[in-house]
CSV table of C-alpha atoms and ligand atoms in Angstrom, one decimal:
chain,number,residue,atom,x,y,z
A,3,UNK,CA,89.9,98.4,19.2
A,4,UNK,CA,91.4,101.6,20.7
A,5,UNK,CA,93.9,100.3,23.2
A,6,UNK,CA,95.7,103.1,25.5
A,7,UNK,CA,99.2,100.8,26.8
A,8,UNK,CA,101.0,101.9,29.9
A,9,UNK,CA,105.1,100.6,29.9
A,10,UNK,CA,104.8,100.2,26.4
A,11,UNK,CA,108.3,101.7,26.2
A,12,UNK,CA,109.7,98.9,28.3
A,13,UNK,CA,110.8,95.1,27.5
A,14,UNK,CA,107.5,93.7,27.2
A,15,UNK,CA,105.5,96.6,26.6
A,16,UNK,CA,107.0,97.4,23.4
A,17,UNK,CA,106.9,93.7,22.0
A,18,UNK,CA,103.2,93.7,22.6
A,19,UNK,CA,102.7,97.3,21.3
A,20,UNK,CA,104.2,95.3,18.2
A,21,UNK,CA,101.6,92.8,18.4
A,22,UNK,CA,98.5,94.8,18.8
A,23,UNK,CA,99.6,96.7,15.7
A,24,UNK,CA,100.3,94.2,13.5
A,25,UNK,CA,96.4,92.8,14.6
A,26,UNK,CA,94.9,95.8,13.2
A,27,UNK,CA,94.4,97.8,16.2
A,28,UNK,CA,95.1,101.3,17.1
A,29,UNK,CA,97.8,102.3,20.1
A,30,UNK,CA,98.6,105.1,22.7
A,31,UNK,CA,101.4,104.7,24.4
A,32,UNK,CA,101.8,106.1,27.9
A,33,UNK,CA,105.3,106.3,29.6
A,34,UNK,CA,107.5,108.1,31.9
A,35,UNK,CA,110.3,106.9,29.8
A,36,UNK,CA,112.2,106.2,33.5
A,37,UNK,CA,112.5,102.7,32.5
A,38,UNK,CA,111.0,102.8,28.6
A,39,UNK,CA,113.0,104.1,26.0
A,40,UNK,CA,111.5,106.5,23.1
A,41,UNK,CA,112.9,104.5,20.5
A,42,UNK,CA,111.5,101.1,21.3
A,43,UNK,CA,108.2,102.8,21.1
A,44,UNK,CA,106.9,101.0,17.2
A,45,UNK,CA,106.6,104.1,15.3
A,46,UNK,CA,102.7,103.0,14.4
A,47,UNK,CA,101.7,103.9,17.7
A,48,UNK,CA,100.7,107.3,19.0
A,49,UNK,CA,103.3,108.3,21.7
A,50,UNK,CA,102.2,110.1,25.4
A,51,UNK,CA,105.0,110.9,27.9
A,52,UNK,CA,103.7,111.3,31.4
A,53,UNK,CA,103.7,110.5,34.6
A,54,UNK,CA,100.7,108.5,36.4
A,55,UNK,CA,101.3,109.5,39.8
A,56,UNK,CA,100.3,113.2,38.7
A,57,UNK,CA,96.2,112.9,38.6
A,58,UNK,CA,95.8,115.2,36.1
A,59,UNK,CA,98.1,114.4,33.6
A,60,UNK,CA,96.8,110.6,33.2
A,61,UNK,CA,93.2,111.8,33.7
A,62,UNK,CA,93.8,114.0,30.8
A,63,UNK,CA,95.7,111.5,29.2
A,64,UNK,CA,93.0,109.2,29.2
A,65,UNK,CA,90.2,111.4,28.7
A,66,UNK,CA,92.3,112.5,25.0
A,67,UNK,CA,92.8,109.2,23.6
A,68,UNK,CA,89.5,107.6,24.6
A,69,UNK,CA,90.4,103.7,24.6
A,70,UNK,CA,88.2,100.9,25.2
A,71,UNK,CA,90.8,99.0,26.7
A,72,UNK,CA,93.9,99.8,29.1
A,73,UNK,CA,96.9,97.6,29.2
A,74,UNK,CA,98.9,98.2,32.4
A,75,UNK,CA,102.3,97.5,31.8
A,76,UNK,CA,104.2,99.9,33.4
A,77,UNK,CA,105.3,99.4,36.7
A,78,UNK,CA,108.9,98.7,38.8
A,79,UNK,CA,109.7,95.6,39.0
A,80,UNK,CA,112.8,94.4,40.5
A,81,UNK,CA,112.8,92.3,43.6
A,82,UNK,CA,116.4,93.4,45.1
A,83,UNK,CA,115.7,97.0,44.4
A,84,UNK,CA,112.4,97.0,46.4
A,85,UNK,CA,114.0,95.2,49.5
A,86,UNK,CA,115.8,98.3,49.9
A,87,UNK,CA,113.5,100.9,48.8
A,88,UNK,CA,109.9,99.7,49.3
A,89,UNK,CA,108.6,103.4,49.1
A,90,UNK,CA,109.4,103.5,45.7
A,91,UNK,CA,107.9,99.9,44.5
A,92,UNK,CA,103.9,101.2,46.8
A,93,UNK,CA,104.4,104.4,46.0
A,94,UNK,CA,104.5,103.9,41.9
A,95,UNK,CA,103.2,100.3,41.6
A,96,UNK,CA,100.2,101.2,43.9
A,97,UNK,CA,99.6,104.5,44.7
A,98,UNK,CA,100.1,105.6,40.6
A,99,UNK,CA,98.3,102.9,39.4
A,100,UNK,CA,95.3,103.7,41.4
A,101,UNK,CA,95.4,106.7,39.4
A,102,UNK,CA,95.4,105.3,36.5
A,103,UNK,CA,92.6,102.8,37.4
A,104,UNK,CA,90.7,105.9,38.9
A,105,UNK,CA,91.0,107.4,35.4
A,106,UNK,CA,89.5,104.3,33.4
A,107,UNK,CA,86.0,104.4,35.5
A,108,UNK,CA,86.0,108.4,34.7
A,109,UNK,CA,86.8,107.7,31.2
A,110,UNK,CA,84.6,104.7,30.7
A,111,UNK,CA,87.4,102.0,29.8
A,112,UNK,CA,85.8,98.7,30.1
A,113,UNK,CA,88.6,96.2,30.0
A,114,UNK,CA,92.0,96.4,31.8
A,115,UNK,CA,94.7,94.5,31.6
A,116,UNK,CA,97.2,93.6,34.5
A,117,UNK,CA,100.5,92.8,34.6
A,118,UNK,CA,100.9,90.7,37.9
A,119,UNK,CA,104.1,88.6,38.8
A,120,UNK,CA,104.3,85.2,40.5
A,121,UNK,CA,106.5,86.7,43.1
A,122,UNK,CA,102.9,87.4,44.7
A,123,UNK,CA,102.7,84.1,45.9
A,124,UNK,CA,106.1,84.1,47.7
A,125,UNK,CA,107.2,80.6,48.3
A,126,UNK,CA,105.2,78.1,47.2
A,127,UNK,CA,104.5,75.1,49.3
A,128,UNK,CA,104.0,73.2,46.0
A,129,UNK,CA,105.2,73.6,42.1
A,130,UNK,CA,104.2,73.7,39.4
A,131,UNK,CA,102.5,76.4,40.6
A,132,UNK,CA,98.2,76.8,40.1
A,133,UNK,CA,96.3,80.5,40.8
A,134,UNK,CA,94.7,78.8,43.9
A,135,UNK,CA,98.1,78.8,45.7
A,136,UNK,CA,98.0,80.9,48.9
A,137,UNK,CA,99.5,84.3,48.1
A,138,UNK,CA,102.3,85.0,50.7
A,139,UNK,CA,105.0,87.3,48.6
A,140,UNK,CA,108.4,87.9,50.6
A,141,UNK,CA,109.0,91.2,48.7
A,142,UNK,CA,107.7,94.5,48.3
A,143,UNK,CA,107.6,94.0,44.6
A,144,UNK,CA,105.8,91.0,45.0
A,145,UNK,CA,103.5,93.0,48.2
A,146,UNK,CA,102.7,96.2,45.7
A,147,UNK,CA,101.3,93.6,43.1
A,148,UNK,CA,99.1,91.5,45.4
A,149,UNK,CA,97.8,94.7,46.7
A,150,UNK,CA,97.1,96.1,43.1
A,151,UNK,CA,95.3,92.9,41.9
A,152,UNK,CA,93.0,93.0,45.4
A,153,UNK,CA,92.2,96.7,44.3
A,154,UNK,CA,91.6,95.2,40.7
A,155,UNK,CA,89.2,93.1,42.7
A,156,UNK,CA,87.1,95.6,44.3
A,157,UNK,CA,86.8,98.0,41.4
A,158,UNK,CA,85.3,95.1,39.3
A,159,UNK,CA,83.0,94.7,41.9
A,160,UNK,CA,81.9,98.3,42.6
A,161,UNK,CA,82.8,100.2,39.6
A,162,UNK,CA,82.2,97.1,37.1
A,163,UNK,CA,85.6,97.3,35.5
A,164,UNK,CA,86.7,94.2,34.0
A,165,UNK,CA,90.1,92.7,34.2
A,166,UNK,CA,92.5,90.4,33.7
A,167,UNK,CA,95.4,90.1,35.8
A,168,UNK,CA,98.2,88.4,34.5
A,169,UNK,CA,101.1,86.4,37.1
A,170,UNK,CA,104.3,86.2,34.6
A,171,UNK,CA,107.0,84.1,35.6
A,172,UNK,CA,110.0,85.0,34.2
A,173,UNK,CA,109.9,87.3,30.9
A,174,UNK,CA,112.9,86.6,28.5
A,175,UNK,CA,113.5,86.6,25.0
A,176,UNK,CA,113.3,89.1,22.0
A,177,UNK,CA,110.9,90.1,19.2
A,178,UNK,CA,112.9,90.7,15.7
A,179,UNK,CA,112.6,94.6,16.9
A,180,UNK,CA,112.6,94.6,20.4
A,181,UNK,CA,114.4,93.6,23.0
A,182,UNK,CA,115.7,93.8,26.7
A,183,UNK,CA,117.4,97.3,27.7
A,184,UNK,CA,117.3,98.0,31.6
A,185,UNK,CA,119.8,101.0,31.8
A,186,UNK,CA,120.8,99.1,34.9
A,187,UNK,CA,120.6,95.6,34.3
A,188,UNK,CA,119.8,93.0,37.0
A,189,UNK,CA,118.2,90.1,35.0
A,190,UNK,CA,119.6,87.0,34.6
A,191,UNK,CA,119.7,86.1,30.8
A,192,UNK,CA,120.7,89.9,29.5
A,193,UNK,CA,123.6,89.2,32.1
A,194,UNK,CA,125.0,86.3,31.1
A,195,UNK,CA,124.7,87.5,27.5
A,196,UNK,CA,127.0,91.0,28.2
A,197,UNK,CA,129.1,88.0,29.4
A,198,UNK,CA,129.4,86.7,25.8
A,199,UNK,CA,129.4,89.7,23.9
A,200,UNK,CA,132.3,90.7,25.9
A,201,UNK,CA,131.0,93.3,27.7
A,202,UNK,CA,131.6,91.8,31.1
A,203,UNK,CA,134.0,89.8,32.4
A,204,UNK,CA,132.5,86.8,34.7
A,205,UNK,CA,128.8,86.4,35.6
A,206,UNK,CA,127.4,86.4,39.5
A,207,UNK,CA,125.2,83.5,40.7
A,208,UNK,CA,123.5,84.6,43.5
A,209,UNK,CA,123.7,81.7,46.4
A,210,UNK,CA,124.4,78.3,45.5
A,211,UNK,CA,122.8,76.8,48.9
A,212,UNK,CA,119.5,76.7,47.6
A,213,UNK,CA,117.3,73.4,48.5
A,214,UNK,CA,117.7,72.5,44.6
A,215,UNK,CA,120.2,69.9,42.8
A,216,UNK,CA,122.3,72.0,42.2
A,217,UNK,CA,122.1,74.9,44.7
A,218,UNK,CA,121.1,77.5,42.4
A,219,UNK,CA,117.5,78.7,42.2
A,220,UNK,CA,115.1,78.0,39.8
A,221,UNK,CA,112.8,79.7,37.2
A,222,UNK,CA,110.1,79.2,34.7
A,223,UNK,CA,111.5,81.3,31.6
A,224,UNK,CA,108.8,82.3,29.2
A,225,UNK,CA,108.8,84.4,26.2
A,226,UNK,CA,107.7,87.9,25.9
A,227,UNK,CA,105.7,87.0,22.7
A,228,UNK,CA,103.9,84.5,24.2
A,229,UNK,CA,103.4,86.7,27.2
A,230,UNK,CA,102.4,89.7,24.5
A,231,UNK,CA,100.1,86.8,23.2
A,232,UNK,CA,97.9,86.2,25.9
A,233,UNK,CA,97.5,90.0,26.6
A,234,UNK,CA,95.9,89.7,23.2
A,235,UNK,CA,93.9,87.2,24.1
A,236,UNK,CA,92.8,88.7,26.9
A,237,UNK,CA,91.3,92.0,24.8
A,238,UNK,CA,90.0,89.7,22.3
A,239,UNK,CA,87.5,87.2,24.7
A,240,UNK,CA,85.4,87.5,27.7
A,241,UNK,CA,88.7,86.0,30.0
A,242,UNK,CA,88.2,87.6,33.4
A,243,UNK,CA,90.2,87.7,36.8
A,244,UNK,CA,93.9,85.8,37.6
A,245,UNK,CA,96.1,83.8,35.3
A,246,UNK,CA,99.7,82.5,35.5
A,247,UNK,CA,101.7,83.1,32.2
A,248,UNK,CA,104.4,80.1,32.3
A,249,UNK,CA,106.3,77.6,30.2
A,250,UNK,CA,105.7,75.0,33.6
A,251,UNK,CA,109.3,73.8,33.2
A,252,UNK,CA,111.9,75.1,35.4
A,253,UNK,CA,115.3,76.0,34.9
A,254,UNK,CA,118.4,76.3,37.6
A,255,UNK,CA,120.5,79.7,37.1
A,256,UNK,CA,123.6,77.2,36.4
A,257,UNK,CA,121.3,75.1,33.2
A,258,UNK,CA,120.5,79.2,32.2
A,259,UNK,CA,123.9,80.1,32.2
A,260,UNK,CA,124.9,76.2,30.2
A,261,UNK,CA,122.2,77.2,27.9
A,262,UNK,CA,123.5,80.8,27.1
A,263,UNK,CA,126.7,78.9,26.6
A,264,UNK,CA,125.8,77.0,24.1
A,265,UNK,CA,123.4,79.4,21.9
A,266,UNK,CA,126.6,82.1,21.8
A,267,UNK,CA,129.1,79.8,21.6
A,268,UNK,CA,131.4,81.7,24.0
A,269,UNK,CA,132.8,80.4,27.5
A,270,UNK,CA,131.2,81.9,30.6
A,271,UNK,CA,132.9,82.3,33.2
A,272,UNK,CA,131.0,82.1,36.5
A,273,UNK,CA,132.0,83.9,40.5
A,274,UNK,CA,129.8,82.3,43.2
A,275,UNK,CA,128.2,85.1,45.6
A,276,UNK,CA,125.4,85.6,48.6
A,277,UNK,CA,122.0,84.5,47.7
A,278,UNK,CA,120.2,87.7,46.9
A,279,UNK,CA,117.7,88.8,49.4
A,280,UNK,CA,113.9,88.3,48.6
A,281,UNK,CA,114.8,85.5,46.1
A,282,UNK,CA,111.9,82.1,46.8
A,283,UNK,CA,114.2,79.3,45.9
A,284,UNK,CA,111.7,77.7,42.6
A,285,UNK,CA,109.1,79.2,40.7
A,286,UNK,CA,107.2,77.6,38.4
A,287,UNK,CA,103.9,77.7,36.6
A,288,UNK,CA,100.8,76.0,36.4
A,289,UNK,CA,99.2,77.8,33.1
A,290,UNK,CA,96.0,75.2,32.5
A,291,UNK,CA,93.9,78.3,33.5
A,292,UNK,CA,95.3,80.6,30.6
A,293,UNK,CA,95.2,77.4,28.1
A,294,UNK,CA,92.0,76.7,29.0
A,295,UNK,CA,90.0,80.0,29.0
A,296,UNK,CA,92.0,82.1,26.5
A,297,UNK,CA,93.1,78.9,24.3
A,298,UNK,CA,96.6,80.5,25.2
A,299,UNK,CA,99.3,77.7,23.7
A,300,UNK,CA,103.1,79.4,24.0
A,301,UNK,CA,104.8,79.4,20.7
A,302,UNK,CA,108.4,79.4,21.9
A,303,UNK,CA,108.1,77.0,25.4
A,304,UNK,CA,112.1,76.0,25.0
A,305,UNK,CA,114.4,77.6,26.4
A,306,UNK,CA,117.0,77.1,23.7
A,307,UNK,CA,115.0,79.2,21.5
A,308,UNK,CA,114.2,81.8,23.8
A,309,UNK,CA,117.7,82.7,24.4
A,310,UNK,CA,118.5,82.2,20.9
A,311,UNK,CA,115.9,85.0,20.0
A,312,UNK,CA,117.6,87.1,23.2
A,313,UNK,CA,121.2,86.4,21.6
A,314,UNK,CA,120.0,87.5,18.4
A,315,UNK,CA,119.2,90.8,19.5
A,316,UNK,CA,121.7,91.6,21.5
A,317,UNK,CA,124.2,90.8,18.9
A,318,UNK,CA,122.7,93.7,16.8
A,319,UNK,CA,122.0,96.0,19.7
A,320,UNK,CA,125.4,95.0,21.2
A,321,UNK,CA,125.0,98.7,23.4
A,322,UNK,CA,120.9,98.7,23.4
A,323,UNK,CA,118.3,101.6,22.4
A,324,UNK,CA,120.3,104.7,21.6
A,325,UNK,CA,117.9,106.5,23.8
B,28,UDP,N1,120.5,85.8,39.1
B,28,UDP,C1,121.8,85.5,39.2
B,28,UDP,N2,122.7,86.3,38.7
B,28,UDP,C2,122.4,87.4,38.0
B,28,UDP,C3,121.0,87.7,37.9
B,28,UDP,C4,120.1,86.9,38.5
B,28,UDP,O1,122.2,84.5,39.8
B,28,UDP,O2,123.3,88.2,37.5
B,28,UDP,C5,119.5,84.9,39.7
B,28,UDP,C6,118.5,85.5,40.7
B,28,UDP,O3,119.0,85.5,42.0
B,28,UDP,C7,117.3,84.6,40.5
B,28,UDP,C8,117.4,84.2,39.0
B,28,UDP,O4,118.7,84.4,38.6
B,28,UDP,O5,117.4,83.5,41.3
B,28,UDP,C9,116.5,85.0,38.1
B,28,UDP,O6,116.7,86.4,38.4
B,28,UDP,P1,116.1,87.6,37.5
B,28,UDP,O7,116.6,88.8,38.2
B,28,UDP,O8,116.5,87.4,36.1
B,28,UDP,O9,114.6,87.5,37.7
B,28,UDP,P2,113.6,87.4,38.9
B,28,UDP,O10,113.4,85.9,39.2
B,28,UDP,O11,114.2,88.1,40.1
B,28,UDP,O12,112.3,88.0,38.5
């Protein structure tokens, strides 16, 4: 198959541009490089820099490397950046992936491939968390997504593009290759793991007031090759519409930071702050629906070995891509 991957210069893009290679299939990557970096690109795949908010240049993009399938990873995706600058989060998650969706039905793509995020739902009024859950989000991130998976939706419907949309919990974890570099990083595990390398001091939990045991909020972690996995899976049968990508265990940011402990061997030391706004206080999946349809089964669902695989590369990426 001839797959045309948007993000795949980012942290899970680039793991599952790994993937789709090593399955035999051919890859064009499309990225601004704003986020992505050039040398997590694998050097197997046929490299595009653009910019999907100019029409043209995806349109032309697209119309060039001819795929049969889209995978839409690109996208920003940080909750405390869009409660502060919305604009940005509509503007690219929305507005440019409209032209990139515009560009499939001119270019006769016939499956696309969505990266959604459980912050759609907002907070749920139960966990573990199933795709029939009212979808309430409390962010703009979580907004700009909803409002790209209705538009999904619709096109299916009028245009008859397939899709699969995809709701990841939380994306950790490192492929032997490629890893997590945000040039500024906000996520928890990369964090607490400049913590142990030595590259910063103390760690920041943000609120400890949270209606959990122990304050602190709570995620479902869940590896990027078992989210690279199901994307796969997704090309490769007739899976249509929403699924949550999940371990369906949840973790407190104080067990994460214990964890990360543990797998470095190095103290942590911890400095209590403000919850951060936009932050539900417990997320986590329901995947039945991805088991079940895909025959998705997550290769790595403990979090020991998902940071271990994270520690791993940051130890010999101690600074991240040069680029
Ligand atoms: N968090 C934290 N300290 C950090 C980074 C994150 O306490 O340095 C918390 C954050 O408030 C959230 C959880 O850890 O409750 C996971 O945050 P992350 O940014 O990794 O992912 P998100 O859930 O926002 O997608």
């Amino acid at each position: 198959m001839n797959i045309l991957v948007t993000g795949g210069a980012g942290y899970i893009g680039s793991v599952f541009v790994e993937q789709v290679l090593d399955a035999g299939h051919s890859v064009t990557v499309f990225d601004n490089l704003t986020e992505g970096h050039r040398s997590a690109v694998d050097p197997r795949a046929t490299f595009v820099q653009g910019d999907f908010n100019d029409r043209d240049v995806i349109h032309h993009a697209l119309a060039k490397a001819r795929p049969e399938a889209v995978v839409h990873f690109a996208a920003n995706a940080l909750v405390g950046e869009s409660m502060t600058n919305p604009s940005k989060y509509f503007r690219n998650n929305v507005g440019g992936g409209l032209n990139l969706l515009d560009a499939c039905v001119a270019s006769g793509v016939r499956k696309f491939v969505f990266s959604s995020t459980c912050a759609t739902y907002g907070p749920p009024d139960r966990v573990p968390m199933d795709e029939e859950l009212p979808q309430r989000p409390i962010n703009p991130y979580g907004e700009s997504k909803l409002m790209f998976e209705k538009i999904l939706a619709w096109y299916r419907q009028i245009h008859g593009l397939d899709f699969v949309a995809f709701r990841y919990f939380n994306a950790a974890g490192a492929s032997r290759c490629f890893g997590e570099h945000h040039r500024v990083e906000t996520h928890l595990i990369p964090n607490v793991l400049q913590v142990a390398l030595g590259k910063r001091t103390h760690c920041e939990i943000y609120g400890v007031d949270y209606p959990t045991p122990d304050g602190t909020c709570i995620r479902d972690y869940i590896h990027i090759a078992d989210l690279g996995a199901a994307h796969l899976l997704a090309l490769e049968t007739k899976a249509s519409g929403f699924y949550n990508l999940g371990n369906g265990e949840g973790f407190s940011v104080r067990q994460v930071i214990d964890v990360c402990a543990r797998i470095s061997g190095k103290p942590i030391p911890v400095v209590e702050k403000p919850r951060r706004p936009g932050d539900p206080a417990r997320l986590i999946a329901a995947a039945q629906r991805a088991r079940q349809d895909l025959g998705w089964q997550p290769r790595f669902p403990n979090l020991e070995d998902i940071v271990a695989t994270a520690w791993d590369w940051h130890q010999r990426h101690p600074d991240g891509y040069p680029d």
